[in-house]
One Martini backbone bead per residue (centre of mass of N, CA, C, O) as a GRO file, in nm:
protein
  164
    1UNK     BB    1   2.757   1.598  -0.146
    2UNK     BB    2   2.750   1.436   0.126
    3UNK     BB    3   2.458   1.288   0.034
    4UNK     BB    4   2.623   1.132  -0.226
    5UNK     BB    5   2.795   0.913  -0.097
    6UNK     BB    6   3.102   0.984  -0.252
    7UNK     BB    7   3.094   1.319  -0.296
    8UNK     BB    8   2.997   1.312  -0.602
    9UNK     BB    9   2.839   1.336  -0.906
   10UNK     BB   10   2.946   1.027  -0.989
   11UNK     BB   11   2.798   0.899  -0.766
   12UNK     BB   12   2.643   0.676  -0.595
   13UNK     BB   13   2.350   0.613  -0.451
   14UNK     BB   14   2.135   0.526  -0.251
   15UNK     BB   15   1.884   0.297  -0.325
   16UNK     BB   16   1.665   0.468  -0.147
   17UNK     BB   17   1.806   0.743  -0.177
   18UNK     BB   18   1.858   1.052  -0.095
   19UNK     BB   19   1.916   1.139   0.221
   20UNK     BB   20   1.811   1.435   0.243
   21UNK     BB   21   1.531   1.363   0.128
   22UNK     BB   22   1.453   1.144   0.335
   23UNK     BB   23   1.464   1.343   0.575
   24UNK     BB   24   1.233   1.523   0.474
   25UNK     BB   25   1.023   1.299   0.477
   26UNK     BB   26   1.047   1.233   0.775
   27UNK     BB   27   0.952   1.511   0.875
   28UNK     BB   28   0.676   1.510   0.738
   29UNK     BB   29   0.561   1.255   0.871
   30UNK     BB   30   0.594   1.343   1.166
   31UNK     BB   31   0.413   1.590   1.141
   32UNK     BB   32   0.157   1.455   1.020
   33UNK     BB   33   0.166   1.230   1.280
   34UNK     BB   34   0.204   1.400   1.554
   35UNK     BB   35   0.526   1.304   1.624
   36UNK     BB   36   0.565   1.045   1.495
   37UNK     BB   37   0.841   0.870   1.433
   38UNK     BB   38   1.033   0.838   1.173
   39UNK     BB   39   1.244   0.631   0.952
   40UNK     BB   40   1.486   0.680   0.723
   41UNK     BB   41   1.550   0.363   0.675
   42UNK     BB   42   1.226   0.323   0.574
   43UNK     BB   43   1.288   0.508   0.324
   44UNK     BB   44   1.167   0.505  -0.018
   45UNK     BB   45   1.248   0.608  -0.332
   46UNK     BB   46   1.049   0.665  -0.621
   47UNK     BB   47   0.933   0.672  -0.980
   48UNK     BB   48   0.642   0.612  -0.890
   49UNK     BB   49   0.358   0.431  -0.850
   50UNK     BB   50   0.398   0.197  -1.043
   51UNK     BB   51   0.679   0.101  -0.943
   52UNK     BB   52   0.604   0.068  -0.645
   53UNK     BB   53   0.378  -0.137  -0.676
   54UNK     BB   54   0.529  -0.348  -0.839
   55UNK     BB   55   0.761  -0.400  -0.636
   56UNK     BB   56   0.584  -0.485  -0.396
   57UNK     BB   57   0.444  -0.725  -0.530
   58UNK     BB   58   0.702  -0.882  -0.605
   59UNK     BB   59   0.780  -0.943  -0.303
   60UNK     BB   60   0.503  -1.140  -0.275
   61UNK     BB   61   0.582  -1.357  -0.448
   62UNK     BB   62   0.499  -1.705  -0.520
   63UNK     BB   63   0.566  -2.018  -0.648
   64UNK     BB   64   0.362  -2.237  -0.517
   65UNK     BB   65   0.154  -1.988  -0.520
   66UNK     BB   66  -0.063  -1.769  -0.596
   67UNK     BB   67  -0.075  -1.445  -0.543
   68UNK     BB   68  -0.258  -1.225  -0.328
   69UNK     BB   69  -0.443  -0.910  -0.387
   70UNK     BB   70  -0.592  -0.660  -0.225
   71UNK     BB   71  -0.861  -0.473  -0.384
   72UNK     BB   72  -1.038  -0.207  -0.462
   73UNK     BB   73  -1.394  -0.144  -0.523
   74UNK     BB   74  -1.317   0.095  -0.667
   75UNK     BB   75  -1.045   0.149  -0.912
   76UNK     BB   76  -0.768   0.200  -1.055
   77UNK     BB   77  -0.602   0.009  -1.313
   78UNK     BB   78  -0.315  -0.049  -1.204
   79UNK     BB   79  -0.362  -0.304  -1.036
   80UNK     BB   80  -0.487  -0.496  -1.241
   81UNK     BB   81  -0.257  -0.480  -1.449
   82UNK     BB   82  -0.023  -0.570  -1.262
   83UNK     BB   83  -0.139  -0.847  -1.181
   84UNK     BB   84  -0.146  -0.961  -1.463
   85UNK     BB   85   0.156  -0.929  -1.532
   86UNK     BB   86   0.239  -1.104  -1.250
   87UNK     BB   87   0.039  -1.340  -1.188
   88UNK     BB   88  -0.177  -1.229  -0.996
   89UNK     BB   89  -0.439  -1.221  -0.754
   90UNK     BB   90  -0.738  -1.067  -0.733
   91UNK     BB   91  -0.879  -0.926  -0.434
   92UNK     BB   92  -1.201  -0.823  -0.408
   93UNK     BB   93  -1.304  -0.525  -0.249
   94UNK     BB   94  -1.589  -0.349  -0.136
   95UNK     BB   95  -1.706  -0.048  -0.127
   96UNK     BB   96  -1.922   0.164   0.069
   97UNK     BB   97  -2.131   0.379  -0.078
   98UNK     BB   98  -2.346   0.433   0.162
   99UNK     BB   99  -2.055   0.495   0.342
  100UNK     BB  100  -1.846   0.681   0.190
  101UNK     BB  101  -1.653   0.449   0.084
  102UNK     BB  102  -1.599   0.242   0.284
  103UNK     BB  103  -1.427   0.006   0.499
  104UNK     BB  104  -1.518  -0.324   0.569
  105UNK     BB  105  -1.425  -0.591   0.755
  106UNK     BB  106  -1.635  -0.794   0.649
  107UNK     BB  107  -1.549  -0.764   0.350
  108UNK     BB  108  -1.259  -0.848   0.383
  109UNK     BB  109  -1.318  -1.132   0.492
  110UNK     BB  110  -1.477  -1.236   0.254
  111UNK     BB  111  -1.256  -1.204   0.039
  112UNK     BB  112  -1.042  -1.373   0.178
  113UNK     BB  113  -1.195  -1.643   0.210
  114UNK     BB  114  -1.257  -1.681  -0.103
  115UNK     BB  115  -0.940  -1.687  -0.198
  116UNK     BB  116  -0.791  -1.944  -0.060
  117UNK     BB  117  -0.849  -2.164  -0.296
  118UNK     BB  118  -0.657  -1.977  -0.534
  119UNK     BB  119  -0.466  -1.837  -0.309
  120UNK     BB  120  -0.208  -1.631  -0.151
  121UNK     BB  121  -0.242  -1.406   0.072
  122UNK     BB  122  -0.019  -1.095   0.098
  123UNK     BB  123  -0.190  -0.826   0.017
  124UNK     BB  124  -0.300  -0.479   0.090
  125UNK     BB  125  -0.480  -0.228  -0.072
  126UNK     BB  126  -0.487   0.128   0.005
  127UNK     BB  127  -0.682   0.412  -0.093
  128UNK     BB  128  -0.566   0.736   0.047
  129UNK     BB  129  -0.737   0.875  -0.117
  130UNK     BB  130  -0.965   0.790  -0.325
  131UNK     BB  131  -0.943   0.610  -0.652
  132UNK     BB  132  -1.227   0.772  -0.764
  133UNK     BB  133  -1.395   0.863  -0.490
  134UNK     BB  134  -1.244   1.063  -0.255
  135UNK     BB  135  -1.212   0.929   0.003
  136UNK     BB  136  -1.176   0.945   0.359
  137UNK     BB  137  -1.028   0.784   0.614
  138UNK     BB  138  -1.078   0.721   0.918
  139UNK     BB  139  -0.890   0.642   1.184
  140UNK     BB  140  -1.053   0.391   1.275
  141UNK     BB  141  -1.043   0.247   1.000
  142UNK     BB  142  -0.737   0.226   0.985
  143UNK     BB  143  -0.704   0.052   1.237
  144UNK     BB  144  -0.871  -0.189   1.135
  145UNK     BB  145  -0.690  -0.250   0.892
  146UNK     BB  146  -0.430  -0.304   1.046
  147UNK     BB  147  -0.546  -0.537   1.218
  148UNK     BB  148  -0.626  -0.717   0.983
  149UNK     BB  149  -0.342  -0.752   0.863
  150UNK     BB  150  -0.209  -0.867   1.112
  151UNK     BB  151  -0.397  -1.114   1.156
  152UNK     BB  152  -0.343  -1.204   0.827
  153UNK     BB  153  -0.054  -1.149   0.720
  154UNK     BB  154  -0.050  -0.859   0.575
  155UNK     BB  155   0.058  -0.645   0.355
  156UNK     BB  156   0.054  -0.291   0.366
  157UNK     BB  157  -0.065  -0.077   0.104
  158UNK     BB  158  -0.024   0.274   0.113
  159UNK     BB  159  -0.208   0.475  -0.103
  160UNK     BB  160  -0.108   0.838  -0.070
  161UNK     BB  161  -0.063   1.039  -0.318
  162UNK     BB  162  -0.339   1.236  -0.250
  163UNK     BB  163  -0.318   1.376   0.047
  164UNK     BB  164  -0.258   1.700  -0.079
   0.00000   0.00000   0.00000
Protein backbone atom coordinates (compact mmCIF):
# COMPACT_ATOMS: atom_id res chain seq x y z
CA UNK A 1 0.00 0.00 0.00
CA UNK A 2 2.99 2.32 0.28
CA UNK A 3 2.98 2.66 -3.51
CA UNK A 4 -0.71 3.64 -3.71
CA UNK A 5 -0.48 7.37 -3.07
CA UNK A 6 -2.24 7.86 0.28
CA UNK A 7 -1.31 4.43 1.60
CA UNK A 8 -4.80 2.94 1.72
CA UNK A 9 -7.09 1.07 -0.64
CA UNK A 10 -9.37 4.11 -0.93
CA UNK A 11 -6.55 6.45 -1.97
CA UNK A 12 -6.15 7.95 -5.39
CA UNK A 13 -3.12 6.73 -7.28
CA UNK A 14 -0.66 8.79 -9.26
CA UNK A 15 -2.38 9.69 -12.55
CA UNK A 16 0.57 8.12 -14.40
CA UNK A 17 -0.22 4.74 -12.81
CA UNK A 18 0.77 2.83 -9.69
CA UNK A 19 4.43 3.56 -8.92
CA UNK A 20 5.53 -0.02 -8.22
CA UNK A 21 4.15 -1.16 -11.60
CA UNK A 22 5.79 1.78 -13.39
CA UNK A 23 9.09 0.78 -11.72
CA UNK A 24 8.68 -2.77 -13.07
CA UNK A 25 8.06 -1.33 -16.54
CA UNK A 26 11.18 0.84 -16.12
CA UNK A 27 13.24 -2.27 -15.29
CA UNK A 28 11.80 -4.15 -18.29
CA UNK A 29 12.59 -1.29 -20.71
CA UNK A 30 16.13 -0.88 -19.35
CA UNK A 31 16.80 -4.60 -19.71
CA UNK A 32 15.20 -4.74 -23.18
CA UNK A 33 17.25 -1.75 -24.36
CA UNK A 34 20.61 -3.19 -23.31
CA UNK A 35 21.04 -1.27 -20.06
CA UNK A 36 19.99 2.15 -21.33
CA UNK A 37 18.21 3.53 -18.27
CA UNK A 38 14.53 4.38 -18.56
CA UNK A 39 13.02 7.00 -16.26
CA UNK A 40 10.04 5.95 -14.14
CA UNK A 41 8.77 9.55 -14.21
CA UNK A 42 8.41 9.32 -18.01
CA UNK A 43 6.31 6.14 -17.89
CA UNK A 44 2.52 6.42 -18.09
CA UNK A 45 0.25 3.41 -17.80
CA UNK A 46 -2.87 3.46 -19.96
CA UNK A 47 -5.87 1.19 -20.30
CA UNK A 48 -5.22 -0.04 -23.81
CA UNK A 49 -3.83 1.00 -27.16
CA UNK A 50 -6.93 2.87 -28.31
CA UNK A 51 -7.00 5.22 -25.31
CA UNK A 52 -3.24 5.73 -25.43
CA UNK A 53 -3.22 6.57 -29.12
CA UNK A 54 -6.27 8.82 -28.81
CA UNK A 55 -4.79 10.71 -25.83
CA UNK A 56 -1.44 11.19 -27.56
CA UNK A 57 -3.04 12.51 -30.74
CA UNK A 58 -5.26 14.85 -28.71
CA UNK A 59 -2.11 16.38 -27.18
CA UNK A 60 -0.98 17.35 -30.67
CA UNK A 61 -4.18 18.99 -31.91
CA UNK A 62 -3.94 22.65 -32.86
CA UNK A 63 -6.83 25.05 -33.26
CA UNK A 64 -5.37 27.32 -35.93
CA UNK A 65 -4.74 24.58 -38.46
CA UNK A 66 -5.78 20.93 -38.74
CA UNK A 67 -3.13 18.70 -37.14
CA UNK A 68 -1.51 16.07 -39.33
CA UNK A 69 -0.51 12.62 -38.15
CA UNK A 70 1.77 10.41 -40.23
CA UNK A 71 0.43 6.85 -40.36
CA UNK A 72 1.77 3.77 -42.16
CA UNK A 73 -0.11 2.11 -44.99
CA UNK A 74 -1.05 -0.67 -44.55
CA UNK A 75 -2.09 -0.34 -40.92
CA UNK A 76 -4.91 -1.50 -38.72
CA UNK A 77 -7.88 0.88 -38.75
CA UNK A 78 -7.48 2.27 -35.22
CA UNK A 79 -5.41 5.20 -36.46
CA UNK A 80 -7.66 6.15 -39.37
CA UNK A 81 -10.80 5.95 -37.21
CA UNK A 82 -9.24 7.97 -34.38
CA UNK A 83 -8.01 10.68 -36.74
CA UNK A 84 -11.47 10.98 -38.27
CA UNK A 85 -13.07 11.22 -34.83
CA UNK A 86 -10.62 13.94 -33.74
CA UNK A 87 -10.80 15.87 -37.03
CA UNK A 88 -7.07 15.38 -37.61
CA UNK A 89 -5.53 14.82 -41.04
CA UNK A 90 -3.99 11.42 -41.87
CA UNK A 91 -0.63 11.76 -43.60
CA UNK A 92 -0.24 8.40 -45.27
CA UNK A 93 3.23 7.00 -45.80
CA UNK A 94 3.56 3.71 -47.64
CA UNK A 95 5.62 0.78 -46.38
CA UNK A 96 7.94 -0.79 -48.96
CA UNK A 97 6.47 -4.25 -49.56
CA UNK A 98 9.37 -5.24 -51.83
CA UNK A 99 11.83 -4.59 -48.98
CA UNK A 100 10.11 -6.56 -46.17
CA UNK A 101 7.62 -3.73 -45.45
CA UNK A 102 10.40 -1.36 -44.44
CA UNK A 103 10.03 2.39 -43.87
CA UNK A 104 12.00 4.52 -46.33
CA UNK A 105 13.00 8.04 -45.30
CA UNK A 106 12.41 9.23 -48.88
CA UNK A 107 8.78 8.07 -48.63
CA UNK A 108 8.39 9.79 -45.27
CA UNK A 109 9.69 13.03 -46.75
CA UNK A 110 7.37 12.74 -49.76
CA UNK A 111 4.33 12.25 -47.54
CA UNK A 112 5.35 15.07 -45.21
CA UNK A 113 6.01 17.54 -48.04
CA UNK A 114 2.68 16.79 -49.73
CA UNK A 115 0.74 17.28 -46.50
CA UNK A 116 1.98 20.74 -45.55
CA UNK A 117 -0.47 22.59 -47.78
CA UNK A 118 -3.52 21.28 -45.89
CA UNK A 119 -2.38 20.47 -42.34
CA UNK A 120 0.29 21.07 -39.72
CA UNK A 121 2.26 17.81 -39.32
CA UNK A 122 2.61 17.11 -35.60
CA UNK A 123 3.10 13.40 -35.03
CA UNK A 124 4.39 10.24 -36.69
CA UNK A 125 3.09 6.80 -35.75
CA UNK A 126 5.34 3.78 -36.23
CA UNK A 127 3.96 0.31 -35.61
CA UNK A 128 6.74 -2.15 -34.76
CA UNK A 129 6.28 -5.00 -35.24
CA UNK A 130 3.93 -4.05 -38.01
CA UNK A 131 0.24 -4.77 -37.88
CA UNK A 132 -0.93 -6.27 -40.21
CA UNK A 133 2.42 -6.83 -41.97
CA UNK A 134 4.37 -8.43 -39.09
CA UNK A 135 7.66 -6.76 -40.08
CA UNK A 136 10.31 -5.89 -37.51
CA UNK A 137 12.26 -2.71 -38.16
CA UNK A 138 16.03 -3.10 -37.96
CA UNK A 139 17.90 -0.83 -35.53
CA UNK A 140 19.35 1.32 -38.32
CA UNK A 141 15.88 1.99 -39.74
CA UNK A 142 14.65 2.97 -36.27
CA UNK A 143 17.56 5.42 -35.96
CA UNK A 144 16.67 6.97 -39.34
CA UNK A 145 13.04 7.38 -38.24
CA UNK A 146 14.08 9.04 -34.96
CA UNK A 147 16.38 11.42 -36.87
CA UNK A 148 13.60 12.20 -39.37
CA UNK A 149 11.18 13.04 -36.55
CA UNK A 150 13.76 15.19 -34.77
CA UNK A 151 14.64 17.08 -37.96
CA UNK A 152 10.97 17.73 -38.75
CA UNK A 153 9.86 18.44 -35.16
CA UNK A 154 7.43 15.52 -35.07
CA UNK A 155 6.41 13.69 -31.94
CA UNK A 156 7.19 10.00 -32.49
CA UNK A 157 4.49 7.58 -31.37
CA UNK A 158 6.11 4.14 -31.11
CA UNK A 159 3.30 1.59 -31.17
CA UNK A 160 5.11 -1.50 -29.93
CA UNK A 161 2.26 -3.37 -28.33
CA UNK A 162 3.17 -6.67 -30.04
CA UNK A 163 6.92 -6.55 -29.36
CA UNK A 164 6.95 -9.88 -27.50
